[in-house]
Amino acid sequence: MGEWLQFFELNEQSWSWDQQKAEEAWRKMNVIRAFEEKSIELYKQGLMGGSLHSYIGQEAVATGVCMNLNTDDYITMTYRGRGQAIAIGADPYKLFAEMLGRKDGYCKGKGGPMHIACRELGILGANGIVGAGIPIAVGSALTAKYRKKGQIAVTFFGDGATNQGAFHEALNLAAILKLPIVFVCENNLYSEMTPIKYSTLNEDLAERGAAYRIPSIVVDGNDVRAVFEATKAAVNRARLGEGPTFIEAKTYRLAGHMFGDAETYRSKEEVAEWRQKEPIKRFQQVCLQEQLLDEQRLNEIQNQIYKEIDTAAQQAMEAEQPGMEEIFTDVY
């Protein structure tokens, strides 16, 4: 298995981004964070239906992966997938509108916080069923292979999904057909409220990709630079027709599994420790140390983003709701 499994370490000596790329990463991560914080605020006010699963703390994964994708690539994600949607270019206004049940939402307000889809952005769906997006992405990768237009598929899923049967069937099919797909496992250490170590003996879940003879990489999921570089190689492999790659991004969700989670399964000390190495704070330090962006510019971008998110949320709250005649349209 050794030849199929790698532990990615960023080469600090040779790593280099220009100001534009640093700003892109800083902007995307902050839009995701601001959006998620605002979503919690709206949820607390009782303005959303369904359940809200925050992506706060995992912003580097969505950002680092999606910065490598083209506009005609495909992605699937989980019920925590607003981060990936924003990273691939979704409009925060339309996302808020969806979550608030407005007709301008990506699914005309019928999907809620857990079900975002947009064909124009290649988003084949966030999925409320654990692991269900994985075989959908494999199907789209099969389509991409036959169309021969250089498209690839990326599927985001959590650590708990690696114990689902569909996960194993999908990996086997992708490996044997050499499909252009990148499997991105966001290992935030908890399968809902259960520590992953209680349900899986593998310390590194990337071993499961290696078991299917898929090149598999373990990467620091809280370092947007490392995620970007590891994904870059995986995406290149896929576009060159060399088959799938499995990336395990080790990260941590800073909020509960969903809003209202009492978090009795983890200590405050553990959460506090991870807050010290959360992705936005870490990348801010890199930008300052490498003199990519100064403190004034970082704050300027961040403040602007929070204002834009406030505006998008307000506009969504004021947007029109679907009419009663729409109640059975597009519902399956």
Short mmCIF file of C-alpha atoms in Angstrom, two decimals, residues 159 163 187 189-191 194-203 205 265 270:
data_model
loop_
_atom_site.label_atom_id
_atom_site.label_comp_id
_atom_site.label_asym_id
_atom_site.label_seq_id
_atom_site.Cartn_x
_atom_site.Cartn_y
_atom_site.Cartn_z
CA ASP A 159 -14.97 11.05 7.26
CA ASN A 163 -17.96 3.70 6.04
CA ASN A 187 -11.79 14.53 7.90
CA LEU A 189 -12.54 14.02 13.21
CA TYR A 190 -16.26 13.56 13.96
CA SER A 191 -18.87 11.53 12.17
CA THR A 194 -19.09 10.21 17.05
CA PRO A 195 -15.28 10.51 17.05
CA ILE A 196 -14.13 8.80 13.88
CA LYS A 197 -11.65 6.72 15.91
CA TYR A 198 -14.64 4.96 17.53
CA SER A 199 -15.96 3.70 14.21
CA THR A 200 -12.85 3.26 12.04
CA LEU A 201 -9.48 1.71 12.87
CA ASN A 202 -7.61 3.51 10.07
CA GLU A 203 -5.76 6.49 11.48
CA LEU A 205 -8.57 7.42 5.88
CA TYR A 265 -18.73 14.72 22.97
CA GLU A 270 -9.93 20.69 22.36
#
